Coordinates of C-alpha atoms in Angstrom, one line a residue:
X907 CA 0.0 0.0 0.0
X908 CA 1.4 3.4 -0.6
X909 CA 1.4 6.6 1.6
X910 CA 0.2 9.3 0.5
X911 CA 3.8 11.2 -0.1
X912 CA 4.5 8.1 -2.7
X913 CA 1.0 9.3 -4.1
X914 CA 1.8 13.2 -4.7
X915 CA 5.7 11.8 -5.6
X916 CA 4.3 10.3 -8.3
X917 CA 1.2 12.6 -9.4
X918 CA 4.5 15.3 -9.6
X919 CA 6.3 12.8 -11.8
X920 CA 3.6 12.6 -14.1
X921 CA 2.9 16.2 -14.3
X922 CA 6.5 17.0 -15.1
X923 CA 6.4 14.2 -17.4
X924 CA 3.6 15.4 -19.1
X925 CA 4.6 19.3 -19.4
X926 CA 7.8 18.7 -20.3
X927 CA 6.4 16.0 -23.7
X928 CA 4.3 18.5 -24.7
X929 CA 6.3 21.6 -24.8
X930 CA 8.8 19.6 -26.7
X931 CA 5.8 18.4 -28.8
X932 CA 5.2 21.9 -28.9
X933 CA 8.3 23.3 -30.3
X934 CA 9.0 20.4 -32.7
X935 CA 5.5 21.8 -34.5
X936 CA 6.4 25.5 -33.9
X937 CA 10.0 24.8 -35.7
X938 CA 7.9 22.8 -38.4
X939 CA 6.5 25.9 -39.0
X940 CA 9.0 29.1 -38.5
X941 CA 12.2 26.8 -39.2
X942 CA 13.4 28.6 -43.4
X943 CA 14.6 25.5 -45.1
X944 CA 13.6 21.7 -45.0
X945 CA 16.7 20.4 -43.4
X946 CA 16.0 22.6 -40.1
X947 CA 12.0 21.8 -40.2
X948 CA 13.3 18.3 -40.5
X949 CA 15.6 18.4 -37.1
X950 CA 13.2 19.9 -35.5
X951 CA 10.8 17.2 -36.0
X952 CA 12.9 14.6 -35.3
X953 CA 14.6 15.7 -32.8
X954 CA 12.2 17.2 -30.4
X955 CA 9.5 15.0 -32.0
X956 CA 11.4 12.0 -30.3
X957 CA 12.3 13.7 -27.1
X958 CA 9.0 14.7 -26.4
X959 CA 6.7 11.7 -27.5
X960 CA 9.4 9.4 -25.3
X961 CA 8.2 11.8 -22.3
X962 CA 4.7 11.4 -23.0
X963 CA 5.3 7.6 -23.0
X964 CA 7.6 8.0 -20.1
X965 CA 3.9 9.7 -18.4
X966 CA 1.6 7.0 -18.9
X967 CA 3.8 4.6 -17.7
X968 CA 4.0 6.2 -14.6
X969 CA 0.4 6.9 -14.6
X970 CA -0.8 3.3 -15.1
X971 CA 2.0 1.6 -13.7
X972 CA 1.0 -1.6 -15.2
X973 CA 4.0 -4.2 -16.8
X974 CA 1.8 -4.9 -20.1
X975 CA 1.6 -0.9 -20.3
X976 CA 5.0 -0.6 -19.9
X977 CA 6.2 -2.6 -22.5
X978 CA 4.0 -1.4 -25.0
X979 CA 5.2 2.2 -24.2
X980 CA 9.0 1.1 -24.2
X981 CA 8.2 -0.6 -27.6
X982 CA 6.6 2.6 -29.1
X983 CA 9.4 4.6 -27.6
X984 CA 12.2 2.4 -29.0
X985 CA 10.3 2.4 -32.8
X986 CA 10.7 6.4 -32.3
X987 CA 13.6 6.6 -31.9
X988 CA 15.2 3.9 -34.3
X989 CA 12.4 5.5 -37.0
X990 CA 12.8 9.1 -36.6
X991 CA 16.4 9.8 -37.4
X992 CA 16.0 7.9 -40.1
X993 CA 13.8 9.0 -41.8
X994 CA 14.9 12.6 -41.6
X995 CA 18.4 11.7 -42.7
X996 CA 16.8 9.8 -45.7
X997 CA 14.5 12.8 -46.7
X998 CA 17.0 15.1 -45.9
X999 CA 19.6 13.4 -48.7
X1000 CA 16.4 12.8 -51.1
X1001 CA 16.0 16.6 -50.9
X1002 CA 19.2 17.4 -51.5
X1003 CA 19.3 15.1 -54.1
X1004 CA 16.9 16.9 -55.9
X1005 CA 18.4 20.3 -55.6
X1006 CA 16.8 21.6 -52.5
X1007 CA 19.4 24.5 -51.4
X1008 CA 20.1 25.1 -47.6
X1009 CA 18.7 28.6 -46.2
X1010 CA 21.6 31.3 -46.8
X1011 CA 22.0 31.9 -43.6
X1012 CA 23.0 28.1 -42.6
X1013 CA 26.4 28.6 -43.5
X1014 CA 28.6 26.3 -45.6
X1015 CA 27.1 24.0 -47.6
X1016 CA 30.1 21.2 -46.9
X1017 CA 28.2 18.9 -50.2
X1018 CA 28.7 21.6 -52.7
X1019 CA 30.5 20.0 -55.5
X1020 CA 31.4 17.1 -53.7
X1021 CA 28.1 15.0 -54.2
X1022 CA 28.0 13.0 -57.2
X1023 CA 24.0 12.8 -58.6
X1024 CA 24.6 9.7 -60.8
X1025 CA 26.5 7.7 -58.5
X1026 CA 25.2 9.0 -55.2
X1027 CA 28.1 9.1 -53.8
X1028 CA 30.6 11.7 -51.8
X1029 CA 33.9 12.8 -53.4
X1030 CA 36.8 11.3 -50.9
X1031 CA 33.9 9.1 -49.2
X1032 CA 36.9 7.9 -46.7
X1033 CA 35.7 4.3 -47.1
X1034 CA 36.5 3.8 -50.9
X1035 CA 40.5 4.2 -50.4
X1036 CA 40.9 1.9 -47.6
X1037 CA 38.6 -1.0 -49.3
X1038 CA 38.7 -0.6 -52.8
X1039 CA 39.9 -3.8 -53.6
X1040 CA 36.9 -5.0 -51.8
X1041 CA 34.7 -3.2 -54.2
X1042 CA 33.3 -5.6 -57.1
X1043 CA 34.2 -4.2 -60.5
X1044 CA 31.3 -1.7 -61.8
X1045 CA 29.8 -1.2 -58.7
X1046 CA 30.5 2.5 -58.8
X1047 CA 28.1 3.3 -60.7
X1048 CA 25.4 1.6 -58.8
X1049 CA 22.3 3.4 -56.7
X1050 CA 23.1 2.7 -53.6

């Protein structure tokens, strides 16, 4: 049985829990929005997107407190996260690859002129040099 303190303890938790998932919730959708270019709309989505929905999770497994709720919650949680950056990496190089410039104000943009569009490749990709002979003839010209 459980005293009262353990009661508010875990009421405060939850609350916290709670505020905290949606603000982050919050922001990723307000950066959606105000964020100039794709790639920073992107992060934001991801990045807060994740944090936030793993807090929400985080608050009703707290709030139930049940082992069938848990899992499910630590499953849904552990699909975020493994999903998410994914996703926004491969939707990030897809609009690159079709000639989506960065905002001006981003800085460098470090692909310039290195990015091959036929091959899909990086110039000096660091992994071509050291395993080249491991490379099967005419595979260079594959989309991979």
């Amino acid at each position: 049985m459980m005293t009262e303190l353990a009661h508010v303890i875990i009421a405060m938790l939850q609350v916290v829990c709670i505020v905290l998932g949606s603000f982050l919730c919050l922001s990723a959708a307000v950066g959606i929005l105000r964020f100039p270019d794709v790639y920073a709309r992107m992060h934001a989505a991801s990045k807060a997107g994740t944090l936030g929905l793993g807090f929400l999770f985080l608050a009703s497994t707290v709030h139930f407190g049940n082992l069938e709720i848990t899992i499910r919650a630590a499953v849904g949680v552990l699909f975020f996260v493994l999903t998410a950056p994914i996703s926004a990496h491969l939707l990030a190089r897809a609009a690159y690859w079709a000639g989506v410039k960065p905002w001006e104000g981003a800085g460098v943009d470090q692909l310039s002129g290195r990015y091959h569009k036929e091959t899909h490749r990086l110039d000096g990709y660091p992994f071509e040099k050291r395993y080249a002979k491991h490379i099967p003839k005419g595979s260079e010209n594959l989309d991979t």
